[in-house]
Tab-separated table of C-alpha atoms and ligand atoms in Angstrom:
chain	number	residue	atom	x	y	z
Q	1	MET	CA	15.490	-5.113	-65.995
Q	2	ARG	CA	15.969	-7.470	-63.092
Q	3	GLY	CA	13.700	-5.366	-60.835
Q	4	LYS	CA	11.009	-5.315	-63.473
Q	5	ARG	CA	11.097	-9.070	-63.918
Q	6	THR	CA	10.882	-9.579	-60.161
Q	7	ALA	CA	7.838	-7.326	-59.951
Q	8	VAL	CA	6.111	-9.190	-62.777
Q	9	LEU	CA	6.881	-12.505	-61.138
Q	10	ALA	CA	5.560	-11.266	-57.808
Q	11	ALA	CA	2.362	-10.092	-59.506
Q	12	ALA	CA	1.962	-13.484	-61.166
Q	13	ILE	CA	2.423	-15.277	-57.837
Q	14	SER	CA	-0.129	-13.025	-56.215
Q	15	LEU	CA	-2.616	-13.794	-58.992
Q	16	VAL	CA	-2.150	-17.510	-58.392
Q	17	SER	CA	-2.116	-17.404	-54.600
Q	18	GLY	CA	-4.519	-14.519	-54.148
Q	19	ALA	CA	-2.049	-12.949	-51.734
Q	20	PRO	CA	-1.150	-9.276	-52.068
Q	21	THR	CA	2.401	-8.431	-53.085
Q	22	ALA	CA	3.801	-7.238	-49.801
Q	23	GLN	CA	5.921	-4.188	-50.612
Q	24	ALA	CA	6.200	-2.481	-47.361
Q	25	ILE	CA	6.718	-0.198	-45.240
Q	26	VAL	CA	5.939	1.029	-48.842
Q	27	GLY	CA	8.452	-0.234	-51.393
Q	28	GLY	CA	10.396	-2.103	-48.745
Q	29	GLU	CA	11.677	-5.559	-47.963
Q	30	PRO	CA	11.419	-7.880	-44.958
Q	31	GLY	CA	13.267	-6.843	-41.818
Q	32	SER	CA	14.269	-9.019	-38.892
Q	33	VAL	CA	14.506	-8.264	-35.188
Q	34	ALA	CA	17.642	-10.422	-35.201
Q	35	ASP	CA	19.345	-7.612	-37.170
Q	36	THR	CA	17.569	-4.714	-35.438
Q	37	PRO	CA	16.656	-5.918	-31.916
Q	38	TRP	CA	16.002	-2.357	-30.733
Q	39	VAL	CA	13.013	-1.867	-33.027
Q	40	VAL	CA	9.654	-2.146	-31.234
Q	41	ALA	CA	5.957	-1.951	-31.965
Q	42	ILE	CA	3.603	0.068	-29.802
Q	43	THR	CA	0.186	-1.555	-29.543
Q	44	THR	CA	-3.037	-1.297	-27.623
Q	45	ALA	CA	-3.599	-3.732	-24.750
Q	46	ASP	CA	-5.418	-6.024	-27.193
Q	47	GLY	CA	-2.567	-6.035	-29.693
Q	48	GLN	CA	-3.677	-3.508	-32.321
Q	49	LEU	CA	-0.765	-1.688	-33.930
Q	50	ILE	CA	-0.516	1.978	-32.975
Q	51	CYS	CA	3.038	2.907	-33.926
Q	52	GLY	CA	6.684	1.961	-34.059
Q	53	GLY	CA	9.479	2.943	-31.718
Q	54	ALA	CA	13.093	2.308	-30.785
Q	55	LEU	CA	14.662	1.102	-27.566
Q	56	VAL	CA	17.260	3.699	-26.519
Q	57	ALA	CA	17.795	2.283	-23.017
Q	58	ALA	CA	16.686	-0.964	-21.375
Q	59	ASP	CA	13.497	0.749	-20.167
Q	60	LYS	CA	13.112	3.693	-22.613
Q	61	VAL	CA	11.414	3.786	-26.012
Q	62	VAL	CA	11.627	6.806	-28.290
Q	63	THR	CA	8.554	7.286	-30.458
Q	64	ALA	CA	6.416	10.120	-31.857
Q	65	ALA	CA	4.338	12.379	-29.607
Q	66	HIS	CA	1.322	11.748	-31.823
Q	67	CYS	CA	1.588	8.036	-30.995
Q	68	ALA	CA	0.970	8.856	-27.352
Q	69	THR	CA	-1.972	11.100	-28.181
Q	70	ALA	CA	-5.583	9.908	-28.174
Q	71	LYS	CA	-7.025	10.748	-31.606
Q	72	GLY	CA	-10.288	12.617	-31.785
Q	73	ALA	CA	-9.817	14.351	-28.475
Q	74	ILE	CA	-10.231	18.102	-28.861
Q	75	THR	CA	-7.286	18.851	-26.631
Q	76	ALA	CA	-5.202	15.974	-27.993
Q	77	THR	CA	-5.168	14.246	-24.639
Q	78	GLN	CA	-2.388	11.940	-23.824
Q	79	ARG	CA	-2.999	8.211	-24.000
Q	80	ALA	CA	-2.863	6.649	-20.555
Q	81	PRO	CA	0.262	4.510	-20.084
Q	82	GLU	CA	-1.865	1.533	-19.059
Q	83	GLN	CA	-3.488	1.549	-22.520
Q	84	LEU	CA	-0.125	1.008	-24.221
Q	85	ARG	CA	2.093	-2.014	-24.745
Q	86	VAL	CA	5.584	-2.230	-26.200
Q	87	VAL	CA	6.343	-5.360	-28.218
Q	88	ALA	CA	10.069	-6.089	-28.563
Q	89	GLY	CA	11.917	-8.864	-30.349
Q	90	ARG	CA	8.992	-9.865	-32.578
Q	91	THR	CA	9.336	-9.820	-36.377
Q	92	ASP	CA	5.740	-10.963	-36.923
Q	93	LEU	CA	3.251	-9.263	-34.609
Q	94	ARG	CA	0.622	-11.914	-35.391
Q	95	THR	CA	2.702	-14.507	-33.545
Q	96	LYS	CA	3.140	-14.714	-29.792
Q	97	ASP	CA	6.081	-17.101	-29.454
Q	98	GLU	CA	8.841	-14.635	-30.311
Q	99	GLY	CA	9.822	-11.607	-28.208
Q	100	VAL	CA	8.158	-9.949	-25.241
Q	101	VAL	CA	5.307	-7.560	-24.443
Q	102	ALA	CA	6.109	-4.884	-21.863
Q	103	GLU	CA	3.753	-2.593	-20.004
Q	104	VAL	CA	4.344	1.156	-19.981
Q	105	ALA	CA	4.890	2.911	-16.638
Q	106	ALA	CA	5.050	6.512	-17.864
Q	107	VAL	CA	4.663	8.600	-21.016
Q	108	TRP	CA	6.623	11.789	-21.639
Q	109	ARG	CA	5.493	13.896	-24.590
Q	110	HIS	CA	7.428	16.896	-25.800
Q	111	PRO	CA	5.696	19.803	-24.013
Q	112	GLU	CA	5.564	21.931	-27.184
Q	113	TYR	CA	3.927	19.230	-29.307
Q	114	ARG	CA	0.556	20.298	-30.763
Q	115	GLU	CA	0.143	18.579	-34.135
Q	116	VAL	CA	2.445	16.616	-36.385
Q	117	THR	CA	2.988	19.364	-38.938
Q	118	GLY	CA	4.172	21.731	-36.201
Q	119	GLY	CA	7.025	19.468	-35.161
Q	120	ASP	CA	8.298	18.460	-31.712
Q	121	ASP	CA	6.693	15.131	-32.543
Q	122	VAL	CA	8.693	13.089	-30.059
Q	123	ALA	CA	7.807	11.110	-26.948
Q	124	VAL	CA	9.557	8.730	-24.572
Q	125	LEU	CA	7.841	5.742	-23.005
Q	126	THR	CA	9.281	4.409	-19.759
Q	127	LEU	CA	8.696	0.681	-19.527
Q	128	ALA	CA	7.468	-1.078	-16.402
Q	129	ARG	CA	10.541	-3.317	-16.602
Q	130	PRO	CA	13.866	-3.237	-18.407
Q	131	LEU	CA	14.146	-5.331	-21.573
Q	132	PRO	CA	17.129	-7.513	-22.483
Q	133	HIS	CA	17.248	-6.341	-26.098
Q	134	ARG	CA	20.110	-4.370	-27.601
Q	135	THR	CA	19.516	-0.610	-27.627
Q	136	ILE	CA	20.317	2.036	-30.252
Q	137	ALA	CA	22.034	5.370	-29.641
Q	138	VAL	CA	20.747	8.694	-30.958
Q	139	GLY	CA	22.794	10.078	-33.844
Q	140	GLU	CA	23.017	12.559	-36.683
Q	141	ALA	CA	21.421	12.504	-40.111
Q	142	GLY	CA	23.427	11.724	-43.260
Q	143	ASP	CA	22.904	11.064	-46.956
Q	144	GLU	CA	20.588	8.107	-46.530
Q	145	GLY	CA	18.819	6.119	-43.867
Q	146	VAL	CA	16.856	2.947	-43.271
Q	147	VAL	CA	13.283	3.315	-42.075
Q	148	LEU	CA	11.682	0.352	-40.314
Q	149	GLY	CA	8.132	-0.449	-39.316
Q	150	TYR	CA	5.145	-2.789	-39.146
Q	151	GLY	CA	2.767	-0.398	-40.895
Q	152	ARG	CA	0.903	-0.109	-44.150
Q	153	THR	CA	2.437	-1.334	-47.407
Q	154	ALA	CA	0.352	1.124	-49.441
Q	155	GLU	CA	-1.825	4.116	-48.561
Q	156	ASN	CA	-4.989	2.056	-48.472
Q	157	SER	CA	-3.806	-1.350	-47.395
Q	158	PRO	CA	-3.881	-2.804	-43.867
Q	159	PRO	CA	-0.664	-2.745	-41.825
Q	160	ALA	CA	1.873	-5.423	-42.751
Q	161	MET	CA	2.136	-6.488	-39.071
Q	162	THR	CA	5.533	-7.924	-39.971
Q	163	LEU	CA	8.709	-5.873	-39.785
Q	164	ARG	CA	9.656	-4.191	-43.064
Q	165	LYS	CA	12.433	-1.787	-43.981
Q	166	ALA	CA	13.420	0.532	-46.812
Q	167	THR	CA	16.480	2.605	-47.599
Q	168	VAL	CA	15.604	6.212	-48.369
Q	169	PRO	CA	17.704	9.220	-49.420
Q	170	ILE	CA	17.826	12.066	-46.899
Q	171	LEU	CA	17.131	15.365	-48.630
Q	172	SER	CA	18.728	18.754	-48.076
Q	173	ASP	CA	16.839	21.288	-45.947
Q	174	GLN	CA	16.293	23.367	-49.098
Q	175	GLU	CA	14.654	20.458	-50.870
Q	176	CYS	CA	12.527	19.642	-47.805
Q	177	LEU	CA	11.379	23.277	-47.552
Q	178	ARG	CA	10.312	23.258	-51.195
Q	179	LYS	CA	8.231	20.128	-50.625
Q	180	GLU	CA	6.890	20.991	-47.188
Q	181	PRO	CA	6.430	24.723	-46.455
Q	182	GLY	CA	6.029	24.047	-42.717
Q	183	TYR	CA	9.348	22.205	-42.633
Q	184	ARG	CA	11.344	23.226	-39.539
Q	185	GLN	CA	15.012	23.275	-40.389
Q	186	GLY	CA	17.104	21.733	-37.633
Q	187	ALA	CA	14.172	20.101	-35.851
Q	188	MET	CA	12.891	17.984	-38.759
Q	189	LEU	CA	14.419	15.992	-41.566
Q	190	CYS	CA	12.803	14.675	-44.702
Q	191	ALA	CA	13.653	11.570	-46.682
Q	192	GLY	CA	12.515	9.788	-49.814
Q	193	ARG	CA	11.772	10.813	-53.391
Q	194	GLY	CA	8.805	8.532	-53.983
Q	195	GLY	CA	8.411	4.778	-54.237
Q	196	LYS	CA	9.845	3.973	-50.817
Q	197	ASP	CA	8.476	5.527	-47.650
Q	198	ALA	CA	6.983	5.087	-44.221
Q	199	CYS	CA	3.201	4.928	-43.986
Q	200	THR	CA	0.407	4.772	-41.410
Q	201	GLY	CA	1.424	2.507	-38.545
Q	202	ASP	CA	5.111	3.239	-39.092
Q	203	SER	CA	4.843	6.521	-37.193
Q	204	GLY	CA	7.148	6.786	-34.222
Q	205	GLY	CA	9.454	4.243	-35.797
Q	206	PRO	CA	13.155	4.614	-36.450
Q	207	LEU	CA	15.106	6.167	-39.297
Q	208	VAL	CA	18.589	4.733	-38.857
Q	209	VAL	CA	21.706	6.411	-40.198
Q	210	ARG	CA	25.064	4.636	-39.823
Q	211	GLY	CA	23.676	2.436	-37.066
Q	212	ARG	CA	22.245	5.296	-35.044
Q	213	LEU	CA	18.758	6.634	-34.478
Q	214	ALA	CA	18.603	9.856	-36.512
Q	215	GLY	CA	14.861	10.290	-37.035
Q	216	VAL	CA	11.376	9.365	-35.889
Q	217	VAL	CA	8.646	8.807	-38.508
Q	218	SER	CA	6.275	11.775	-38.154
Q	219	PHE	CA	4.097	12.600	-41.166
Q	220	GLY	CA	3.824	12.947	-44.917
Q	221	ARG	CA	1.548	13.682	-47.833
Q	222	GLY	CA	0.259	10.157	-48.291
Q	223	CYS	CA	2.905	7.483	-48.611
Q	224	ALA	CA	5.614	7.023	-51.233
Q	225	ARG	CA	3.891	9.314	-53.734
Q	226	PRO	CA	6.104	10.366	-56.652
Q	227	ALA	CA	8.745	12.875	-55.510
Q	228	GLU	CA	7.121	13.237	-52.048
Q	229	PRO	CA	9.384	12.786	-49.015
Q	230	GLY	CA	8.305	11.574	-45.607
Q	231	VAL	CA	8.913	13.970	-42.725
Q	232	TYR	CA	10.756	12.872	-39.582
Q	233	THR	CA	11.561	14.383	-36.198
Q	234	ARG	CA	15.313	15.112	-36.242
Q	235	LEU	CA	16.448	13.530	-32.984
Q	236	ALA	CA	19.835	15.226	-32.667
Q	237	HIS	CA	17.894	18.460	-32.061
Q	238	TYR	CA	16.247	16.928	-28.980
Q	239	ARG	CA	19.316	15.378	-27.333
Q	240	GLN	CA	19.272	17.847	-24.399
Q	241	VAL	CA	15.591	17.531	-23.594
Q	242	LEU	CA	15.671	13.740	-24.040
Q	243	GLY	CA	18.751	13.343	-21.865
Q	244	PHE	CA	20.429	10.682	-24.020
R	301	LIG	C1	0.804	8.261	-40.767
R	301	LIG	O1	-0.337	8.250	-41.188
R	301	LIG	C2	1.907	8.534	-41.719
R	301	LIG	N1	4.908	8.965	-45.642
R	301	LIG	C3	3.217	8.463	-41.282
R	301	LIG	C4	4.243	8.722	-42.139
R	301	LIG	C5	3.975	9.051	-43.431
R	301	LIG	C6	2.687	9.118	-43.884
R	301	LIG	C7	1.651	8.860	-43.025
R	301	LIG	C8	5.129	9.336	-44.317
R	301	LIG	O2	1.050	8.028	-39.599
């Protein structure tokens, strides 16, 4: 009842102001880098959003391999580090006064990565300088997680460009396999039953479980479609190869 009223009110405000009802990630709420200082955006040199990421050490960002891959290239060539920027400590990417922009010194992509649906969708960016922001440790999955990002608020809307977050249920491997035949048990996790989800631009971003980084946004069938989960790289599986 209360949720319904809020939605109606939001729609009415948007009619008056002409502003879209920001619901994103999809179905989310505003986030703040004050609460999650380890969340970062990965952008082009001219500030266009590519992906999300998480600071796991002062100079290391975990993201998705596909975020470090130049689209359209037949051999899925790696993006050159000098084309990438990491924006930390900024809730609104359209502002410049808050947070910092760091250059990227090196990109490591999982060597087995080929395409998102095949898994191993994980990469580590080494920054040109260490950042002062709090880091997040890698951890295990659980019953639910919080996904954060600056990306689209609906399948066909532009990226929010402000940090958003949503709490999503983490599904059992059985349920994930039913939804996603290519699901790789142990190396992936899936979360969400529709309504709330990551979307384009959120890729590479964090799924946080009990204060730890359990997943990396990887792919999905659209965004937040009824009963459709988003698929994530399960980070605990990659602890050895990541080295943290
Ligand atoms: C994307 O386009 C994308 N619903 C990422 C995550 C999801 C969908 C799309 C998950 O990068």
